[in-house]
Structures are given as structure tokens and as C-alpha cells.
Coordinates of C-alpha atoms and ligand atoms in Angstrom, one line a residue:
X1 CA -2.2 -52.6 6.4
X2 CA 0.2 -50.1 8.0
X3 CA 2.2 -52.0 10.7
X4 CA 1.8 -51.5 14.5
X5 CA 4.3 -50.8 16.5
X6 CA 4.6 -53.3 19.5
X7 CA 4.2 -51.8 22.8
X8 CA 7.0 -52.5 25.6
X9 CA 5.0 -52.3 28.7
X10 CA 8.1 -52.7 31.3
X11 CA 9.2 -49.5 29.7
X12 CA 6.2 -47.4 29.6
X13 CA 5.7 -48.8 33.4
X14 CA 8.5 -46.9 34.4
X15 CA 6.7 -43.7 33.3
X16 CA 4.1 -44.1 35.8
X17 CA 5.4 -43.8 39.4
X18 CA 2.6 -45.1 41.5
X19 CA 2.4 -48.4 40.3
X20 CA 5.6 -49.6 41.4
X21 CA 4.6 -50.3 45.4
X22 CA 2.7 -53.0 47.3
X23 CA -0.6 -52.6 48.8
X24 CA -1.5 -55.0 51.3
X25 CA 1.7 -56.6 50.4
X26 CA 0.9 -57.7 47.1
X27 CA 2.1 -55.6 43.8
X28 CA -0.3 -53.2 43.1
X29 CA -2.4 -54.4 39.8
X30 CA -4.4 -51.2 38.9
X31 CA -7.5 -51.9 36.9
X32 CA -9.8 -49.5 38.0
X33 CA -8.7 -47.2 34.4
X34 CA -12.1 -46.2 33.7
X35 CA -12.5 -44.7 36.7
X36 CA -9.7 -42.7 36.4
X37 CA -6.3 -43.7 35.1
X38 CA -2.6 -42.9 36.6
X39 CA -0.9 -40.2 35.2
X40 CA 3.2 -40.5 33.7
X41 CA 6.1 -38.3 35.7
X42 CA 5.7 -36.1 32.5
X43 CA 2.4 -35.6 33.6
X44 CA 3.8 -34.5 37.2
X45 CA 6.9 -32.8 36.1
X46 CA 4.7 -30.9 33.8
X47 CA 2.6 -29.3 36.9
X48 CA 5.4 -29.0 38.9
X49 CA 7.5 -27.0 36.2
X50 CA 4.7 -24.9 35.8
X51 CA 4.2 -23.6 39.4
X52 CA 7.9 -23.8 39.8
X53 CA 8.6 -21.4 37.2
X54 CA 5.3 -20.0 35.3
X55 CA 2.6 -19.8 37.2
X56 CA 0.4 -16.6 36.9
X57 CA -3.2 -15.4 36.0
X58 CA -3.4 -16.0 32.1
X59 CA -5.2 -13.3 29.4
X60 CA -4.8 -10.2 31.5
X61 CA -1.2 -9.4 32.4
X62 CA 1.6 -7.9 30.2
X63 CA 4.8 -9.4 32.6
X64 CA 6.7 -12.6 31.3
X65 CA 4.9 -14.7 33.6
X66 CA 1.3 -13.6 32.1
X67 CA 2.4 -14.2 29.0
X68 CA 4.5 -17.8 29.8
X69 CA 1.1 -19.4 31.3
X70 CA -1.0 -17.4 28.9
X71 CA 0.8 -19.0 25.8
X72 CA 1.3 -22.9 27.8
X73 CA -2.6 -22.5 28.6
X74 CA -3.5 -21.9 24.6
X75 CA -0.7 -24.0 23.4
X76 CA -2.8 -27.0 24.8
X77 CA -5.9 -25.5 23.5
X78 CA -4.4 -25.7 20.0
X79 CA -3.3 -29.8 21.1
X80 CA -6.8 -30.9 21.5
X81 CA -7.8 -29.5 18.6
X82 CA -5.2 -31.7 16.9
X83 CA -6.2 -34.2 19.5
X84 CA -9.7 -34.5 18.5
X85 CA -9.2 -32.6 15.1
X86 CA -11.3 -29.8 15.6
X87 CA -11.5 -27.6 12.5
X88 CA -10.3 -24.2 14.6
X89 CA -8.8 -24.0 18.5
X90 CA -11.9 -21.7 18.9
X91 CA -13.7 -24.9 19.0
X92 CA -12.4 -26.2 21.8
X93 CA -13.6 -24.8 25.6
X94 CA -11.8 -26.2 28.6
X95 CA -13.9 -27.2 31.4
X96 CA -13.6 -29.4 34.7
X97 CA -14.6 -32.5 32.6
X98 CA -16.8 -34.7 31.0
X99 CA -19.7 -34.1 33.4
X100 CA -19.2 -30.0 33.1
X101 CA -19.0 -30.2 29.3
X102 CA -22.4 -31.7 29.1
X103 CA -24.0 -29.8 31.9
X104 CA -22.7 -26.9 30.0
X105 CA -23.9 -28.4 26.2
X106 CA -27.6 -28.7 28.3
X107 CA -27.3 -25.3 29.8
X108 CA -26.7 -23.2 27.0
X109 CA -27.7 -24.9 23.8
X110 CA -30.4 -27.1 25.0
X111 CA -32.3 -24.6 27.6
X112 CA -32.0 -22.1 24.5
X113 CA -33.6 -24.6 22.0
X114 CA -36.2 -26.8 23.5
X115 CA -39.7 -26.3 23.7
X116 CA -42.9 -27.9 25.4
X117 CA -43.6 -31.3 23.8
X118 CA -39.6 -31.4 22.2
X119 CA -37.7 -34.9 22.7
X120 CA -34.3 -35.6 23.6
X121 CA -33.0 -39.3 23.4
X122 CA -30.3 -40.7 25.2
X123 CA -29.8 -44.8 25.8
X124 CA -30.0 -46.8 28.3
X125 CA -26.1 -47.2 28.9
X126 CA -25.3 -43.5 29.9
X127 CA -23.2 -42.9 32.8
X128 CA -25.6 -40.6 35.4
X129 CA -23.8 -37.4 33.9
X130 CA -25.4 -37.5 30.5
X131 CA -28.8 -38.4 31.7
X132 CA -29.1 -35.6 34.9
X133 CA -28.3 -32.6 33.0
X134 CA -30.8 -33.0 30.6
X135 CA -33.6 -34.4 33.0
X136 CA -32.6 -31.0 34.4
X137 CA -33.4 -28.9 31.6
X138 CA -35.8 -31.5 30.1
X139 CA -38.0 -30.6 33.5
X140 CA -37.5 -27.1 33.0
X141 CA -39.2 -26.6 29.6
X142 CA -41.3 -29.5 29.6
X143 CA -39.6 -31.7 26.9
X144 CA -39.5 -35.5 26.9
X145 CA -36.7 -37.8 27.7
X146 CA -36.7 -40.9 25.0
X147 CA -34.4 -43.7 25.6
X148 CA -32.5 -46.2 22.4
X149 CA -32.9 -49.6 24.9
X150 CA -30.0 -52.0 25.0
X151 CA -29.4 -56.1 24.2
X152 CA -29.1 -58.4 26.2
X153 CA -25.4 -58.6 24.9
X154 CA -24.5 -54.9 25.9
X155 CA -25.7 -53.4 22.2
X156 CA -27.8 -50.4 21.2
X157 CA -30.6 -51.9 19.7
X158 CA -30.8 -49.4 16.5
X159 CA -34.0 -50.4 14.8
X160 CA -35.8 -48.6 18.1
X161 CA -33.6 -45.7 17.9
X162 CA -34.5 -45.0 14.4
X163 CA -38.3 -45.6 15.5
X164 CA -37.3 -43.2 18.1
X165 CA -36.1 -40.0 15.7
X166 CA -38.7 -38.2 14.8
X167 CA -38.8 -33.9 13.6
X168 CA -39.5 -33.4 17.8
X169 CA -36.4 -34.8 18.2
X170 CA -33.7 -31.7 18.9
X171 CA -31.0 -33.7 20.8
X172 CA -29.5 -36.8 20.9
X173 CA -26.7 -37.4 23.8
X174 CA -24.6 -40.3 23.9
X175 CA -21.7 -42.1 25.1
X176 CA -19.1 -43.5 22.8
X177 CA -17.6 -46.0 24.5
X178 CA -20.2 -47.5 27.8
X179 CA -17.9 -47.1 30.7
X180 CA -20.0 -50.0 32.7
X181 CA -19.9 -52.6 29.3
X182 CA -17.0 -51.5 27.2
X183 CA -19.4 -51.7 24.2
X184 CA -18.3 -49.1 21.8
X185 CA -21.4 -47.3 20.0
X186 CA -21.7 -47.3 16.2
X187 CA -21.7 -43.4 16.7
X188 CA -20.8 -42.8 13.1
X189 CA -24.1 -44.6 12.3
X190 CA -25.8 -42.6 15.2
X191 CA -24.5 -39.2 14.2
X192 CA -26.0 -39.8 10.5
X193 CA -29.5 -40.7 11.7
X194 CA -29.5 -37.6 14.1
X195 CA -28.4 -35.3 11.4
X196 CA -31.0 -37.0 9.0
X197 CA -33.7 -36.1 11.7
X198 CA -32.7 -32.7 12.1
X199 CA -31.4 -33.2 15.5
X200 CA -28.1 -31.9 17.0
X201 CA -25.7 -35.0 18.7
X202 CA -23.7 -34.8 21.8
X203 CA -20.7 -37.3 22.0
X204 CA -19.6 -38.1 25.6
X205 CA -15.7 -39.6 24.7
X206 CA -14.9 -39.6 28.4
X207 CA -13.9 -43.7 27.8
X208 CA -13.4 -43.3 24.3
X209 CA -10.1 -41.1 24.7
X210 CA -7.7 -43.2 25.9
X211 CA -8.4 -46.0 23.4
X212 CA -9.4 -44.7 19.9
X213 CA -8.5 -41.8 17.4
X214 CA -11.2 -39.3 18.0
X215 CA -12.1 -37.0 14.6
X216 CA -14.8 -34.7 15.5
X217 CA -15.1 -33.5 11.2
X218 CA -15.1 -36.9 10.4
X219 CA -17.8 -38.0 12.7
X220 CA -19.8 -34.5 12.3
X221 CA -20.3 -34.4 15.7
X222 CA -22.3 -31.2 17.0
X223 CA -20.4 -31.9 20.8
X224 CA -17.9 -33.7 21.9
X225 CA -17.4 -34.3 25.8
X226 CA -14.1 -35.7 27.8
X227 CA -11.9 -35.7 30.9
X228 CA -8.4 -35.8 31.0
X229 CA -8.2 -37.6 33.8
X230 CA -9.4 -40.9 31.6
X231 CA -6.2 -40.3 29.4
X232 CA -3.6 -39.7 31.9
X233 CA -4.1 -36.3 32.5
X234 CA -4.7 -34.4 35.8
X235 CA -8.1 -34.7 37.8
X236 CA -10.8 -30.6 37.0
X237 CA -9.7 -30.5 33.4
X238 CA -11.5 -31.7 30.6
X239 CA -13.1 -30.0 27.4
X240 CA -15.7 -29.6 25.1
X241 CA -15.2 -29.9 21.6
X242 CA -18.9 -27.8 19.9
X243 CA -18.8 -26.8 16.3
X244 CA -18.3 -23.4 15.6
X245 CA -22.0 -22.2 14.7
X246 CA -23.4 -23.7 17.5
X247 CA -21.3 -22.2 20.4
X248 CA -21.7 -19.0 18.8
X249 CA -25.4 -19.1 18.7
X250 CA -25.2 -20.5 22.6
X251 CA -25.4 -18.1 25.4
X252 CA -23.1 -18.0 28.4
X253 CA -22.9 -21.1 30.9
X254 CA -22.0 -18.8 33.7
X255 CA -21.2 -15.7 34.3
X256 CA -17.8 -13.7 35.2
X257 CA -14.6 -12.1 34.5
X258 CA -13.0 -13.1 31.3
X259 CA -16.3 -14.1 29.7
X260 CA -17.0 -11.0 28.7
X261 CA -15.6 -7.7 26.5
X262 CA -17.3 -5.0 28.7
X263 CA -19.3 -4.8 31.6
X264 CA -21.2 -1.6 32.5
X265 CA -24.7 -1.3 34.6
X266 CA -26.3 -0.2 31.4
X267 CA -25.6 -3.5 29.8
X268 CA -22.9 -6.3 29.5
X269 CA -21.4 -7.5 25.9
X270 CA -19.6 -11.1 26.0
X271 CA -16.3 -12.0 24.9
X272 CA -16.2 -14.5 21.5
X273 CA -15.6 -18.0 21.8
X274 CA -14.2 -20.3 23.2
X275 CA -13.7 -17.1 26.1
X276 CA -17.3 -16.5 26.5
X277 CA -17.5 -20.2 27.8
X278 CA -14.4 -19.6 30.4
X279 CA -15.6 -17.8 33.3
X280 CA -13.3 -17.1 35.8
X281 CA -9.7 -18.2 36.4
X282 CA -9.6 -21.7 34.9
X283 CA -7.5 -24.7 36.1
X284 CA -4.1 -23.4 34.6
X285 CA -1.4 -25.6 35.6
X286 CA -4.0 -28.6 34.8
X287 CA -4.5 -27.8 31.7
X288 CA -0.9 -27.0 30.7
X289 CA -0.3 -30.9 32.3
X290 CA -3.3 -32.2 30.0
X291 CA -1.3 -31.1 27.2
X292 CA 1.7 -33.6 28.8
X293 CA -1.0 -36.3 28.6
X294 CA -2.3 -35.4 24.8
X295 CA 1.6 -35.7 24.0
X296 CA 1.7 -39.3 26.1
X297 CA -0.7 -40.8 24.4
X298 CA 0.1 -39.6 20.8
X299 CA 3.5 -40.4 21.2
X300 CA 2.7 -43.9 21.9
X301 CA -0.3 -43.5 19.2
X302 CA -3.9 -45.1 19.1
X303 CA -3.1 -48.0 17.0
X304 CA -0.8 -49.0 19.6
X305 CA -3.1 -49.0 22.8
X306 CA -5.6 -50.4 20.6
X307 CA -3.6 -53.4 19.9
X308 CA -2.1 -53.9 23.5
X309 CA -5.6 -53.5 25.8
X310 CA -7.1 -55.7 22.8
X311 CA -4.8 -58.5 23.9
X312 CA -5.6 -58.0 27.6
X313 CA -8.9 -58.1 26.9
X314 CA -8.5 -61.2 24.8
X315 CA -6.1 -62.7 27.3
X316 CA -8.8 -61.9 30.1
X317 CA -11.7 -63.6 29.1
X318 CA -10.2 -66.7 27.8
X319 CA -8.8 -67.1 31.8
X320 CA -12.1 -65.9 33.3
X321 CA -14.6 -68.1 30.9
X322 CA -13.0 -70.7 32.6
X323 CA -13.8 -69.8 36.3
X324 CA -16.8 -71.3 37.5
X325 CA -19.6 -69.2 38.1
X326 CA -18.3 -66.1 35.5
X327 CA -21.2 -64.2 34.6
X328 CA -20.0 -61.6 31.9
X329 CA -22.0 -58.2 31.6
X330 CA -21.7 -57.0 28.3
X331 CA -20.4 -59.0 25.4
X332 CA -20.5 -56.6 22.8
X333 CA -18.7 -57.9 19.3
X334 CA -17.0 -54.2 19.2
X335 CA -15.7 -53.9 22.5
X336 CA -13.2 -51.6 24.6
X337 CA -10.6 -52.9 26.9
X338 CA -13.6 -53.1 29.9
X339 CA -15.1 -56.4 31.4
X340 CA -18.1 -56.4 33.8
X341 CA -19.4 -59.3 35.3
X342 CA -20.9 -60.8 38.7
X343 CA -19.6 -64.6 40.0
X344 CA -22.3 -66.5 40.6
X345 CA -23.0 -66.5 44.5
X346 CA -21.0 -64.0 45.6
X347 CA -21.5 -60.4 46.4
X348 CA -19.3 -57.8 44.0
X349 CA -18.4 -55.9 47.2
X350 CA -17.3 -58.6 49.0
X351 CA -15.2 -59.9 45.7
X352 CA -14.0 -56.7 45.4
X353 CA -12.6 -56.3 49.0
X354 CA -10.8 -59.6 48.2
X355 CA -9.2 -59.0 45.5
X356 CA -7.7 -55.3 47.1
X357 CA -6.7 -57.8 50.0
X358 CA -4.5 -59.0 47.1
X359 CA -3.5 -55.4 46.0
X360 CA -5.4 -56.1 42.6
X361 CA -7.7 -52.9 42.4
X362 CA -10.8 -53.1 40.5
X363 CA -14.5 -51.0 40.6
X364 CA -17.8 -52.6 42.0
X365 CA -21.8 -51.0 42.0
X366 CA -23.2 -49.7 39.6
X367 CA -20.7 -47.7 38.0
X368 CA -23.1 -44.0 37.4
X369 CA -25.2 -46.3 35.3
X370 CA -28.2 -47.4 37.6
X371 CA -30.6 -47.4 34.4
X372 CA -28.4 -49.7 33.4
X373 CA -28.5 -52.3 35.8
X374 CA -32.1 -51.8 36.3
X375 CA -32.3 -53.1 32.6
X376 CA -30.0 -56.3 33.4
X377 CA -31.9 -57.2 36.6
X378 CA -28.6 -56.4 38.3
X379 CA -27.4 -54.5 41.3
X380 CA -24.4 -54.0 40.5
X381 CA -21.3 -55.3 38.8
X382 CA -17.7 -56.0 39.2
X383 CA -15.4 -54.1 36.6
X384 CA -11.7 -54.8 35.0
X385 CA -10.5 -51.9 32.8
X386 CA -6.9 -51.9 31.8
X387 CA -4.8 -49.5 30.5
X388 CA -1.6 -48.9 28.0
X389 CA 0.4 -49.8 31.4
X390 CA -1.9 -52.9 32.1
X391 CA 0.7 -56.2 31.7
X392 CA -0.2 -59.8 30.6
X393 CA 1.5 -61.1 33.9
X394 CA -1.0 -58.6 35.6
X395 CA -4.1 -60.7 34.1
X396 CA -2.5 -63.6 35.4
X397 CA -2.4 -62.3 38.6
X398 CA -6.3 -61.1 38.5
X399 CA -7.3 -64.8 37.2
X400 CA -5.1 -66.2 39.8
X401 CA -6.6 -64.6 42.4
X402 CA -9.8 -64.6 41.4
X403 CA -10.2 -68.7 41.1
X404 CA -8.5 -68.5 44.1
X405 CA -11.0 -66.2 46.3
X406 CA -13.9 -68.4 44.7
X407 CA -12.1 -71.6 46.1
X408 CA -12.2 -70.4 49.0
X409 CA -15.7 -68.1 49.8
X410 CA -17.4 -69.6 46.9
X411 CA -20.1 -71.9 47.6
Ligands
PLP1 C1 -19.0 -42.6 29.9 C2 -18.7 -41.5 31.0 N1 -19.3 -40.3 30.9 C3 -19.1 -39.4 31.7 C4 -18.3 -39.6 32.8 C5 -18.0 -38.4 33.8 O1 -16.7 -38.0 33.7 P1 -16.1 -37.0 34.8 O2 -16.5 -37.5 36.1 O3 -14.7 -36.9 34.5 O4 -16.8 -35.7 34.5 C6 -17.6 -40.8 33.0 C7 -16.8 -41.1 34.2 O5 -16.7 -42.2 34.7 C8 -17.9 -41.8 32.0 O6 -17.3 -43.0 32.1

């Protein structure tokens, strides 16, 4: 077994700016990560070099400063392909995120494929943004919506999914990693059965990318969806990772300037990919900072993060199993660095105003996954997701405070 490095969180801290301050004078203990994560000064210095000294439109001018954003805009294109290991940087379209890519993936592939009576599964742990797009298009052309059911422990029951798969079957859309249960998805498995069935598969990595190696030829994954603002990159960036055949055979998401090779009143032809998916001016100077973030994360390396949130996670629910009450929500065996759960008798709202009243920052609701808690009887949850940044003494802290709210409001 290859050796891990050990990760020195004090050090990495350091990187990240906003965490070192009080909020209602308490250190700030940020675990609302899956929400969106805090970004390292090289993040930061990354946008502020580039409007201090690069900034122009990209693709169309012939000065220095055309060509400086131009090349820092398709350098990063060339780092996601490495990031996700995309056969060709053609394969890689930037968008404003997760919920853009898939919009986009439902737009132009599945509006051109789907017919009356066609079926598109998703499961019953997608976050809103990969079941709206497609109940969109699935209304539009009259195909059916079929759903793989979840466990009661947080698992995709995979028996029904294959009962599920069928030759109507023309899309299957999934998340990799359940941003509300932490459960991380067999997609391997998933991808295989899709494939077997003749269907196309959408990945939606938004939670997957800041905690596992993503390899979109190894997975054979038709799509792949995620935000950079999950993996320490700035907010309005994200891409969408489509395999080479597919996007060429798609048609435009939306239409505009750089999309196209030439427009005339007699007709319009449309640029190649990935340029026919990038209408517009895109987010430059967030892109260019995304690539900051690719390099942030691969310089501290997958194995790494892996290893370190495991250990919170670990360290977690050994101190919250023993407050009374603790009601986990999710208890995959293969599980991302992510706890839900409720405390018996308490509201999650009111728990989590408490706990920011102690400057400790977690989510509560239903986290874009209302199918969800319909299907656990709940209304909601509370959520702890850490990050590379997240300490030991920080979990501590959180257990700390916790026993101590439920002391004191508990009934
Ligand atoms: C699993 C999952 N999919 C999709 C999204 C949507 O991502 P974005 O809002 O960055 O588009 C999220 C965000 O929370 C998510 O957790």
C-alpha cells in the first residue's frame, strides 16, 4: 500500500484567511463544506492578479492582454481535464456550476433524444438540481421520471434499480456522493448497468470533488457535473465533463457570440466544441482562480483529504453516539466526510441557531433534497460536513457544544 502523507492542518489553516476570526465571540468552526467551502489566499491572489494585470475579453483580440486571459482561461481548461482525466480538453465546457451543467446535459442531449413513453431514472437522494431539469424536459416530451429508492441506512437499493433499466431507459442521472447523507454511490456499478441497458449516465460530482480522485475513462461516464465552489474554488464556475461524441451530436444550450463560426440572416453555422457550449463572455477571472483551486487540492492530493475528513468523521460519531437523543441520518458503510441527523426533541433550526451562537456553523432543512426527507418521514435535518481545513479540536468543540445546548433546551 503506497503511504499517505499526513496532513498538517495548522499549516493548511493558514492558507485560508476567513477562518481565523470570532463570530459571536467564539472561533469560527466552519462546517457548512458542502454547502460551499472557503477558498485559500491562492485562490484570492489568483483573481486579484488577474484583474490586476490580465484582465481582457478572451478568443477575440490579438493585444497581449487578449492573449494573457485567453491562454490562463484554456490553461485551466487543460487542468480539469487532468483533474477529472478527460481524454481531450475539448471535453471539458465551463459553466456556472453543477446545476448549469446538468440543465445544460437535459437541454441539449436529453430534449434532442427523448421521446413519448422514454424513461429517465434518477434516485431518491438527488439534490433538487438533478431532478428539475429533467422534470423540465421530461414534461416537455412526455417521458417518465423513474426513481432507484433508498434504505433506511442512506443506500441505493440496487436490486430495484436494475428492475428499473429497461431498453426505454435513455438516461440515468445521478449524484456521486449525496450531499444531504454523505453516502457515496457505487457509480462504477451504476455506470455498467446503464451502459448494459443502452442508456447514457450523468454523474453529478458536485460533493464528490473535494474528497475522491475523479477518472471520467475509468468510470465511462457519458457526463460529468461539478462546482468549484465545493473544492475551494470561486462561486459561477463549474464544468461539465461530456464525452466527445456526445457533445458533438448535442445542439447548442444557448445561443450567442462565441458559439458560433458564422452568422448571416440566411443561416448560422456553430463553432466546434467545447465553444459551441460557451455562449457569451464567460466568468474569466473565475475560472483562471478555479485552476488555483485544482492546483490546491492536487497539491495536497486525494489520498490525503481522504484520510484526514475520514478521521473527523470517525472522531465525530464516536462523540455524538454518545449524546442523548442522536438520531443519525444516513449511515451508509461507504460514506463521505458528511453527518445528518436530528436530536430527539429539538427543532434543527433552533439547534442550529445555537450552535452559530457558539460561532460553530453548520446547515439545517432539507438540504435541495425534499424527496429525500419525504422518504425518511423527516422535515428536515441538521448537517456537519468538514473539510481538508476541518481540525480534531474543532469536533471537540461541535460535541462540546452540542451536549451542552441539549443540557440546557433539551427536554
Ligand atoms: C449533490 C449536489 N448536486 C448539485 C448541487 C448544485 O450545485 P451548484 O449550486 O453549485 O450548482 C449541489 C449543491 O449543493 C449538490 O450538493
Amino acid at each position: 500500500m503506497t503511504q499517505v502523507a499526513a496532513l498538517d492542518v495548522s499549516t493548511i489553516r493558514k492558507e485560508f484567511p476567513i477562518l481565523n476570526q470570532e463570530v459571536n465571540g467564539y472561533p469560527l468552526v466552519y462546517f457548512d463544506n458542502a454547502a460551499s467551502s472557503q477558498k485559500p489566499k491562492s485562490v484570492i491572489q489568483a483573481l486579484v492578479d488577474y484583474y490586476s494585470k490580465d484582465h481582457s475579453n478572451i478568443h477575440r483580440g490579438l493585444h497581449t492582454l487578449a492573449e494573457r486571459a485567453t491562454s490562463g482561461y484554456e490553461q485551466v481548461r487543460k487542468m480539469a481535464q487532468t483533474f477529472v482525466n478527460a481524454d481531450e480538453p475539448e471535453e471539458i465546457i465551463f459553466t456556472r456550476g453543477t446545476t448549469e451543467s446538468i440543465n445544460l446535459v437535459a437541454q441539449a442531449y436529453g430534449r434532442k433524444v427523448l421521446e413519448e413513453g422514454d424513461e429517465i431514472i434518477l434516485s431518491e437522494m438527488e439534490h433538487h438540481s438533478n431532478i428539475v431539469p429533467w422534470q423540465m424536459v421530461a414534461e416537455e416530451k412526455g417521458a417518465i421520471i423513474k426513481v432507484i429508492p433508498v434504505s433506511n441506512f442512506g443506500e441505493l437499493i440496487l436490486e430495484e434499480y436494475e428492475n428499473l433499466l429497461s431498453e426505454k431507459t435513455k438516461i440515468v442521472a445521478l449524484n456521486y456522493i449525496s450531499n444531504s447523507l454523505g453516502t457515496i454511490n457505487s457509480v462504477q456499478e451504476i455506470i455498467e448497468k446503464a451502459h448494459h441497458a443502452g442508456a447514457k449516465i450523468l454523474i453529478d460530482a458536485a460533493q464528490a470533488a473535494p474528497h475522491l480522485k475523479i477518472d471520467v475513462q475509468e468510470l465511462e461516464a457519458d457526463f460529468l457535473a461539478l462546482s468549484s465552489h465545493k473544492m475551494y474554488g470561486p462561486t459561477g464556475v463549474g464544468i461539465l465533463y461530456g464525452k466527445r461524441e456526445l457533445l458533438e451530436y448535442m445542439d447548442p444550450y444557448q445561443g450567442g457570440g462565441e458559439m458560433i463560426k458564422e452568422v448571416h440572416f440566411s443561416g448560422t453555422t456553430y463553432n466546434d466544441i467545447p465553444y459551441k457550449f460557451e455562449a457569451g463572455t464567460p466568468n474569466i477571472a473565475d475560472v483562471i482562480a478555479f485552476g488555483a483551486a485544482i492546483d490546491f487540492v492536487e497539491r495536497i492530493g486525494h489520498d490525503t483529504i481522504q484520510t484526514h475528513e475520514k478521521e473527523l468523521l470517525e472522531k465525530a460519531m464516536e462523540g455524538l453516539n454518545q449524546i442523548e437523543g442522536f438520531e443519525p441520518v444516513g449511515v451508509a458503510k461507504n460514506k463521505a466526510s458528511v453527518i445528518s441527523f436530528n436530536i430527539n426533541g429539538i427543532h434543527s433550526y433552533d439547534l442550529g441557531m445555537w450552535l452559530d451562537a457558539r460561532g460553530i456553523a453548520v446547515r439545517t432543512g432539507h438540504h435541495c433534497t425534499q424527496p429525500l426527507m419525504d422518504r425518511m418521514g423527516l422535515e428536515g435535518t441538521i448537517r456537519a460536513s468538514f473539510a481538508v481545513y476541518n481540525s480534531p479540536e474543532e469536533i471537540d468543540s461541535f460535541v462540546d457544544s452540542l451536549s451542552q445546548i441539549i443540557k440546557k433546551f433539551g427536554k
